[in-house]
Each structure stands twice: as structure tokens, then as C-alpha cells.
C-alpha positions as a printed NumPy array, in Angstrom:
array([[-10.661,  30.291,  57.103],
       [-14.313,  29.715,  56.241],
       [-14.417,  33.074,  54.479],
       [-11.902,  31.73 ,  51.982],
       [-13.367,  28.314,  51.469],
       [-13.94 ,  27.503,  47.819],
       [-12.177,  30.674,  46.713],
       [ -9.606,  30.843,  44.143],
       [ -5.989,  31.577,  45.063],
       [ -6.094,  34.842,  43.278],
       [ -8.915,  35.993,  45.473],
       [ -7.155,  34.825,  48.707],
       [ -4.013,  36.548,  47.706],
       [ -5.818,  39.79 ,  47.02 ],
       [ -7.484,  39.652,  50.303],
       [ -4.132,  38.85 ,  51.979],
       [ -2.404,  41.755,  50.281],
       [ -5.344,  44.079,  51.343],
       [ -4.981,  43.072,  54.948],
       [ -1.097,  43.21 ,  55.009],
       [ -1.168,  46.805,  53.475],
       [ -3.675,  47.94 ,  56.109],
       [ -1.746,  46.438,  58.924],
       [  1.71 ,  47.498,  57.838],
       [  0.824,  51.113,  56.776],
       [  1.074,  52.536,  60.429],
       [  4.581,  50.984,  60.721],
       [  5.672,  52.586,  57.42 ],
       [  4.296,  55.913,  58.504],
       [  5.922,  55.673,  61.865],
       [  9.4  ,  54.745,  60.2  ],
       [  8.994,  57.597,  57.815],
       [  8.368,  60.136,  60.683],
       [ 11.292,  58.867,  62.649],
       [ 13.661,  58.987,  59.786],
       [ 12.602,  62.575,  58.945],
       [ 14.005,  63.517,  62.263],
       [ 17.567,  62.43 ,  61.685],
       [ 19.203,  64.585,  64.283],
       [ 16.865,  63.339,  67.016],
       [ 17.305,  59.722,  65.874],
       [ 21.105,  60.001,  65.991],
       [ 21.134,  61.749,  69.406],
       [ 18.997,  58.776,  70.861],
       [ 21.374,  56.142,  69.295],
       [ 24.585,  58.009,  70.698],
       [ 22.889,  58.073,  74.222],
       [ 21.952,  54.341,  73.85 ],
       [ 25.632,  53.619,  72.772],
       [ 27.023,  55.472,  75.735],
       [ 24.8  ,  53.641,  78.135],
       [ 25.605,  50.229,  76.509],
       [ 29.365,  51.01 ,  76.618],
       [ 28.925,  51.723,  80.436],
       [ 27.197,  48.619,  81.045],
       [ 29.771,  46.628,  79.106],
       [ 32.623,  48.103,  80.812],
       [ 31.297,  47.226,  84.198],
       [ 30.537,  43.77 ,  83.034],
       [ 33.856,  43.166,  81.649],
       [ 35.576,  44.557,  84.737],
       [ 33.53 ,  42.233,  86.882],
       [ 34.358,  39.259,  84.606],
       [ 38.097,  40.118,  84.694],
       [ 37.928,  40.28 ,  88.382],
       [ 36.242,  36.918,  88.961],
       [ 38.847,  35.252,  86.496],
       [ 41.661,  36.583,  88.484],
       [ 43.034,  39.032,  85.943],
       [ 44.486,  42.27 ,  87.344],
       [ 44.507,  45.634,  85.598],
       [ 47.842,  47.421,  85.667],
       [ 47.425,  50.928,  87.027]])
């Protein structure tokens, strides 16, 4: 903060903008790279969806058992 003591708002805003651009640039590059591999991204999302569905099914079954609901076979 001492660096900006006595500085005008415009100077502080420019410095902040430079810092933000520098810090966020790697995130933007990584995002662009991931989005360029759409097939791989969709595959990972589908796998995650299947795993989440398995966990949710097990959790729902346990919850129904504990509540006394029975499943019709």
C-alpha cells in the first residue's frame, strides 16, 4: 500500500490492471487449451457424470432403506 501512497486513482487503477492481466493470463491460456480439445473435455465430463450417478444412486438407495421405503422388484 505504501507504493500507492499519494498516487492518483488513475495510476493505481493502471497498476492494478497490469497486475490482474499478468495473474489472469495463465488461466485464460489454460482455458483456451482445454476448450480446444473438445472431445477430451466431453469424455471427462461424461465419465464424471457416470461416477456422480453411481454415487447418487447408492446414496438414494441407502436413504430409502433408512426411511423404510421398499423397492418393488
